[in-house]
Amino acid sequence: MNFRPRWLLFILFLLPLAALAQSPAGDDALTIDELTCRGNEATSCDFILGHIYLSPGDAVDELELSNARLRLSSLPSFSSVDIYLERGVARGHVRVVVEVVEADPYAREWIAGTSIRFDSVSQLLVGRLTNQNLFGTGKLLDAYAFAYAPVAGTVRSEYSARVQYVDPHWLNNKRMYLIAGMSGGYVDSESINGRRAKVENLGFDVAVGRRLFDFSFLTFGYRYNSYAQIDVTSRLLDGSVERSSESFDSHVFSIAYGWNSEDDPYFPTRGSRAVVHSSRVFVEGNVGTSTDGGIRKTWTTANGTSWVIQVADAPSTETRQFIQEHFEFVGGFSRPIGASANGEIRRGRWYVEAGYSPQGHDLQNRRQKEYGAKAGVRLQTRSFGMVDLYVIGSFLHTAEGAD
Amino acid sequence: MRALCLIGLLLLSALAQAADISPVIHDRHIGARLRGLALPDSLRKDLRSGLTNRVLLRVTLLEGTQTLATANVEIALKYDLWDERFGTQLTVNGVVRTAPELRTVDEAWAWLIDLRLMPLFERPTTPATLTLRAEVLLNPIERERMEQIREWVKENSRYVPLEGAPSAASESGSNSVFNRIFEYYAADQGMAAQWREQAASAPFTVSAR
């Protein structure tokens, strides 16, 4: 038999594990009088004890307590977790104490990018703040502001903000989730065929979903756009200008299916993420349907380089939109950056991506294609949270001759 | 020169902190003395928890690079809250051995950082130059359990921006313990642990039995 060393180690270690099941203090079962929490100020004790599948009257199950400690330790809510026993009302009776030190419940994320696309220069800035332990219950309150400001060239600007409440375990069901949010934005965008659209929007939404199988999810959503204003200006070939303007409210029903098997949301080394999203929009008696989505696949080669391919939109997870400036078709790689000696940088990656986006047709009906590249660095820092800095550039290729 | 002195001092302090294993040869047997394990400070608190703490040692006897024998040593310590003493269990390859009476955490700590394990191996029948190597795991977690925990983490922490990842952005002490366990798990080591350490002896010569 040709065992590799690690398997030999595993098998050898299994032998004493049988003995491990026995308690060194004998078989006297301890009975739990109560379970209690210490050190929790923002986090409710119910939330903490919800991670321990034992109740008063049960026998102490050391394996379960050890698992509960690991489960609690995996949460970002705590900087340390200890579980220990104290004497109970009588010999053989104990109090189970869960002592925690709470971590900063706020997570921060920043994205700053300089965009030199074929016809414009813009600056992108995104700030995101998430309370990961709202009211000490493990719910989330997430807010972000997004600005894509033109610096030179064709106008392509976008400003938006969103606040959302997320219950990752709706109705105490580990597979159900609920999202309720409010968002608004302003977009002023000029396309290469001379069409300029200004869109203002404010709306409220609610979605419920269920995680399926190992990595999939299904979400049903409704959004009420209480206000939408669209102004469109088009320059025609003969030099004339056409203008339209409309204001309305709308109801949007949507369904999304996706999966996420990536091993890390910010620094994935393997797995895939995908989502397909279909919406049905009702506007003053008219009905429209739209479908979009995206897919991303990541893998890592033996030298530690992670490779990625992405098609269409940057796929979101079931409860979280990811903000990323990208091309329609992307291929790239990233390399890890180690932690800094002073602890400011905890980990990071630098990355390079090449991409292509079809840009439709110009006024002469010639097909246009955008080719470009993006390079950046993503860092997990002590002071600022997650920081993503990048430069993206592209050029436009116009196919000669009409289609 | 000062830099060299500093490096020297650092090396000395590192050496001073490293665990040391040495052979104890008695009659027909070879044992081991393991000193200076840099146990994590958190273990002091864990020892008083009333729950069982386990230390696994895998001691290997080698001749050159060839493994002659391996001994699996398991130590389980559990503090009795009423009798205020430790229940201690020591087994070698599944056979229970006599363990010392330990009443306080300091006594338990002192025992763990100067472990005398005797006997572990039969002495070879011919003269040989041997070495001992030890790998020590604290509170190990078997792979199946780690799979269950990983499944739980996957189901329960997807949204959190710093979620699911072995290293969270606001990495805390708690997370770092979890991450370390996960690293061993991810490295396909068969078994993960909160803490592990290795030690190797200098070569030593034994005469024939």
Short mmCIF file of N, CA and C in Angstrom, two decimals, chain A residues 315-377:
data_model
loop_
_atom_site.label_atom_id
_atom_site.label_comp_id
_atom_site.label_asym_id
_atom_site.label_seq_id
_atom_site.Cartn_x
_atom_site.Cartn_y
_atom_site.Cartn_z
N PRO A 315 -21.55 39.21 -11.11
CA PRO A 315 -22.66 38.55 -10.42
C PRO A 315 -22.71 38.90 -8.94
N SER A 316 -23.91 39.25 -8.49
CA SER A 316 -24.11 39.52 -7.07
C SER A 316 -24.34 38.21 -6.33
N THR A 317 -24.27 38.27 -5.01
CA THR A 317 -24.69 37.12 -4.22
C THR A 317 -26.17 37.31 -3.91
N GLU A 318 -26.74 36.42 -3.11
CA GLU A 318 -28.18 36.48 -2.91
C GLU A 318 -28.64 37.77 -2.24
N THR A 319 -27.79 38.38 -1.43
CA THR A 319 -28.25 39.55 -0.70
C THR A 319 -27.36 40.76 -0.91
N ARG A 320 -26.44 40.67 -1.80
CA ARG A 320 -25.47 41.76 -1.87
C ARG A 320 -25.07 42.05 -3.30
N GLN A 321 -25.22 43.31 -3.66
CA GLN A 321 -24.78 43.74 -4.98
C GLN A 321 -23.29 44.05 -4.94
N PHE A 322 -22.58 43.61 -5.94
CA PHE A 322 -21.17 43.95 -6.00
C PHE A 322 -20.96 45.05 -7.03
N ILE A 323 -20.21 46.05 -6.64
CA ILE A 323 -19.97 47.20 -7.51
C ILE A 323 -18.60 47.03 -8.13
N GLN A 324 -18.57 47.05 -9.44
CA GLN A 324 -17.32 46.79 -10.13
C GLN A 324 -17.40 47.41 -11.52
N GLU A 325 -16.40 48.17 -11.92
CA GLU A 325 -16.35 48.67 -13.29
C GLU A 325 -15.63 47.62 -14.12
N HIS A 326 -16.25 47.19 -15.17
CA HIS A 326 -15.69 46.06 -15.91
C HIS A 326 -16.15 46.09 -17.36
N PHE A 327 -15.55 45.25 -18.15
CA PHE A 327 -15.97 45.06 -19.54
C PHE A 327 -16.97 43.90 -19.60
N GLU A 328 -17.60 43.74 -20.74
CA GLU A 328 -18.60 42.67 -20.87
C GLU A 328 -17.96 41.28 -20.81
N PHE A 329 -16.80 41.17 -21.42
CA PHE A 329 -16.08 39.89 -21.40
C PHE A 329 -14.70 40.17 -20.80
N VAL A 330 -14.40 39.48 -19.73
CA VAL A 330 -13.18 39.78 -18.98
C VAL A 330 -12.38 38.51 -18.73
N GLY A 331 -11.07 38.63 -18.90
CA GLY A 331 -10.17 37.55 -18.48
C GLY A 331 -9.00 38.19 -17.76
N GLY A 332 -8.55 37.59 -16.69
CA GLY A 332 -7.45 38.21 -15.97
C GLY A 332 -6.86 37.32 -14.91
N PHE A 333 -5.91 37.87 -14.20
CA PHE A 333 -5.28 37.09 -13.13
C PHE A 333 -4.96 38.02 -11.97
N SER A 334 -4.71 37.42 -10.83
CA SER A 334 -4.32 38.20 -9.65
C SER A 334 -3.26 37.45 -8.87
N ARG A 335 -2.46 38.22 -8.15
CA ARG A 335 -1.40 37.63 -7.32
C ARG A 335 -1.54 38.15 -5.90
N PRO A 336 -1.29 37.31 -4.93
CA PRO A 336 -1.46 37.75 -3.54
C PRO A 336 -0.40 38.74 -3.09
N ILE A 337 -0.81 39.60 -2.16
CA ILE A 337 0.11 40.53 -1.49
C ILE A 337 0.08 40.17 -0.01
N GLY A 338 1.23 40.02 0.57
CA GLY A 338 1.30 39.61 1.97
C GLY A 338 0.94 40.74 2.92
N ALA A 339 0.73 40.38 4.17
CA ALA A 339 0.42 41.38 5.20
C ALA A 339 1.64 42.26 5.45
N SER A 340 1.38 43.52 5.78
CA SER A 340 2.50 44.42 6.07
C SER A 340 2.99 44.19 7.50
N ALA A 341 4.24 44.56 7.74
CA ALA A 341 4.85 44.30 9.05
C ALA A 341 4.14 45.05 10.17
N ASN A 342 3.61 46.24 9.85
CA ASN A 342 2.94 47.01 10.91
C ASN A 342 1.48 46.61 11.10
N GLY A 343 1.03 45.66 10.32
CA GLY A 343 -0.34 45.15 10.50
C GLY A 343 -1.39 45.98 9.80
N GLU A 344 -1.00 47.06 9.15
CA GLU A 344 -2.00 47.90 8.50
C GLU A 344 -2.66 47.15 7.34
N ILE A 345 -1.84 46.48 6.55
CA ILE A 345 -2.40 45.66 5.46
C ILE A 345 -2.46 44.22 5.94
N ARG A 346 -3.67 43.70 5.95
CA ARG A 346 -3.83 42.33 6.45
C ARG A 346 -3.64 41.30 5.33
N ARG A 347 -4.11 41.63 4.17
CA ARG A 347 -3.88 40.79 2.99
C ARG A 347 -4.28 41.59 1.77
N GLY A 348 -3.97 41.11 0.60
CA GLY A 348 -4.33 41.86 -0.59
C GLY A 348 -4.00 41.09 -1.85
N ARG A 349 -4.35 41.70 -2.93
CA ARG A 349 -4.07 41.14 -4.26
C ARG A 349 -3.83 42.30 -5.23
N TRP A 350 -2.94 42.14 -6.15
CA TRP A 350 -2.93 43.04 -7.30
C TRP A 350 -3.45 42.22 -8.47
N TYR A 351 -4.08 42.90 -9.38
CA TYR A 351 -4.73 42.16 -10.45
C TYR A 351 -4.64 42.92 -11.78
N VAL A 352 -4.71 42.16 -12.82
CA VAL A 352 -4.70 42.70 -14.18
C VAL A 352 -5.79 41.97 -14.96
N GLU A 353 -6.59 42.74 -15.66
CA GLU A 353 -7.65 42.12 -16.45
C GLU A 353 -7.66 42.73 -17.86
N ALA A 354 -7.99 41.93 -18.82
CA ALA A 354 -8.20 42.43 -20.19
C ALA A 354 -9.66 42.19 -20.53
N GLY A 355 -10.22 43.08 -21.34
CA GLY A 355 -11.64 42.93 -21.60
C GLY A 355 -12.08 43.45 -22.95
N TYR A 356 -13.29 43.09 -23.25
CA TYR A 356 -13.90 43.50 -24.51
C TYR A 356 -15.38 43.76 -24.26
N SER A 357 -15.88 44.86 -24.84
CA SER A 357 -17.32 45.14 -24.76
C SER A 357 -17.84 45.54 -26.13
N PRO A 358 -18.87 44.90 -26.60
CA PRO A 358 -19.50 45.40 -27.82
C PRO A 358 -20.16 46.75 -27.53
N GLN A 359 -20.02 47.69 -28.45
CA GLN A 359 -20.58 49.03 -28.21
C GLN A 359 -21.65 49.39 -29.24
N GLY A 360 -22.24 48.38 -29.83
CA GLY A 360 -23.34 48.65 -30.75
C GLY A 360 -22.84 49.24 -32.07
N HIS A 361 -23.67 50.10 -32.64
CA HIS A 361 -23.36 50.66 -33.95
C HIS A 361 -23.37 52.18 -33.87
N ASP A 362 -22.53 52.79 -34.69
CA ASP A 362 -22.55 54.25 -34.72
C ASP A 362 -23.62 54.72 -35.70
N LEU A 363 -23.65 56.01 -35.94
CA LEU A 363 -24.71 56.56 -36.79
C LEU A 363 -24.61 56.09 -38.24
N GLN A 364 -23.39 55.67 -38.63
CA GLN A 364 -23.23 55.11 -39.98
C GLN A 364 -23.46 53.60 -39.98
N ASN A 365 -24.01 53.11 -38.90
CA ASN A 365 -24.33 51.68 -38.75
C ASN A 365 -23.08 50.80 -38.80
N ARG A 366 -21.96 51.35 -38.34
CA ARG A 366 -20.75 50.53 -38.29
C ARG A 366 -20.63 49.91 -36.90
N ARG A 367 -20.23 48.68 -36.89
CA ARG A 367 -20.12 47.98 -35.60
C ARG A 367 -18.91 48.52 -34.82
N GLN A 368 -19.11 48.74 -33.52
CA GLN A 368 -18.04 49.29 -32.70
C GLN A 368 -17.73 48.36 -31.52
N LYS A 369 -16.46 48.21 -31.28
CA LYS A 369 -16.02 47.31 -30.21
C LYS A 369 -15.01 48.03 -29.32
N GLU A 370 -15.16 47.81 -28.06
CA GLU A 370 -14.25 48.43 -27.09
C GLU A 370 -13.29 47.35 -26.56
N TYR A 371 -12.01 47.65 -26.61
CA TYR A 371 -11.01 46.74 -26.05
C TYR A 371 -10.26 47.49 -24.96
N GLY A 372 -9.98 46.84 -23.87
CA GLY A 372 -9.30 47.58 -22.82
C GLY A 372 -8.67 46.70 -21.77
N ALA A 373 -8.15 47.34 -20.77
CA ALA A 373 -7.50 46.62 -19.67
C ALA A 373 -7.75 47.36 -18.37
N LYS A 374 -7.65 46.62 -17.31
CA LYS A 374 -7.85 47.18 -15.97
C LYS A 374 -6.75 46.62 -15.08
N ALA A 375 -6.16 47.48 -14.28
CA ALA A 375 -5.14 47.02 -13.33
C ALA A 375 -5.43 47.67 -11.99
N GLY A 376 -5.26 46.92 -10.95
CA GLY A 376 -5.57 47.49 -9.65
C GLY A 376 -5.02 46.69 -8.50
N VAL A 377 -5.31 47.18 -7.33
CA VAL A 377 -4.88 46.49 -6.13
C VAL A 377 -6.05 46.51 -5.15
#
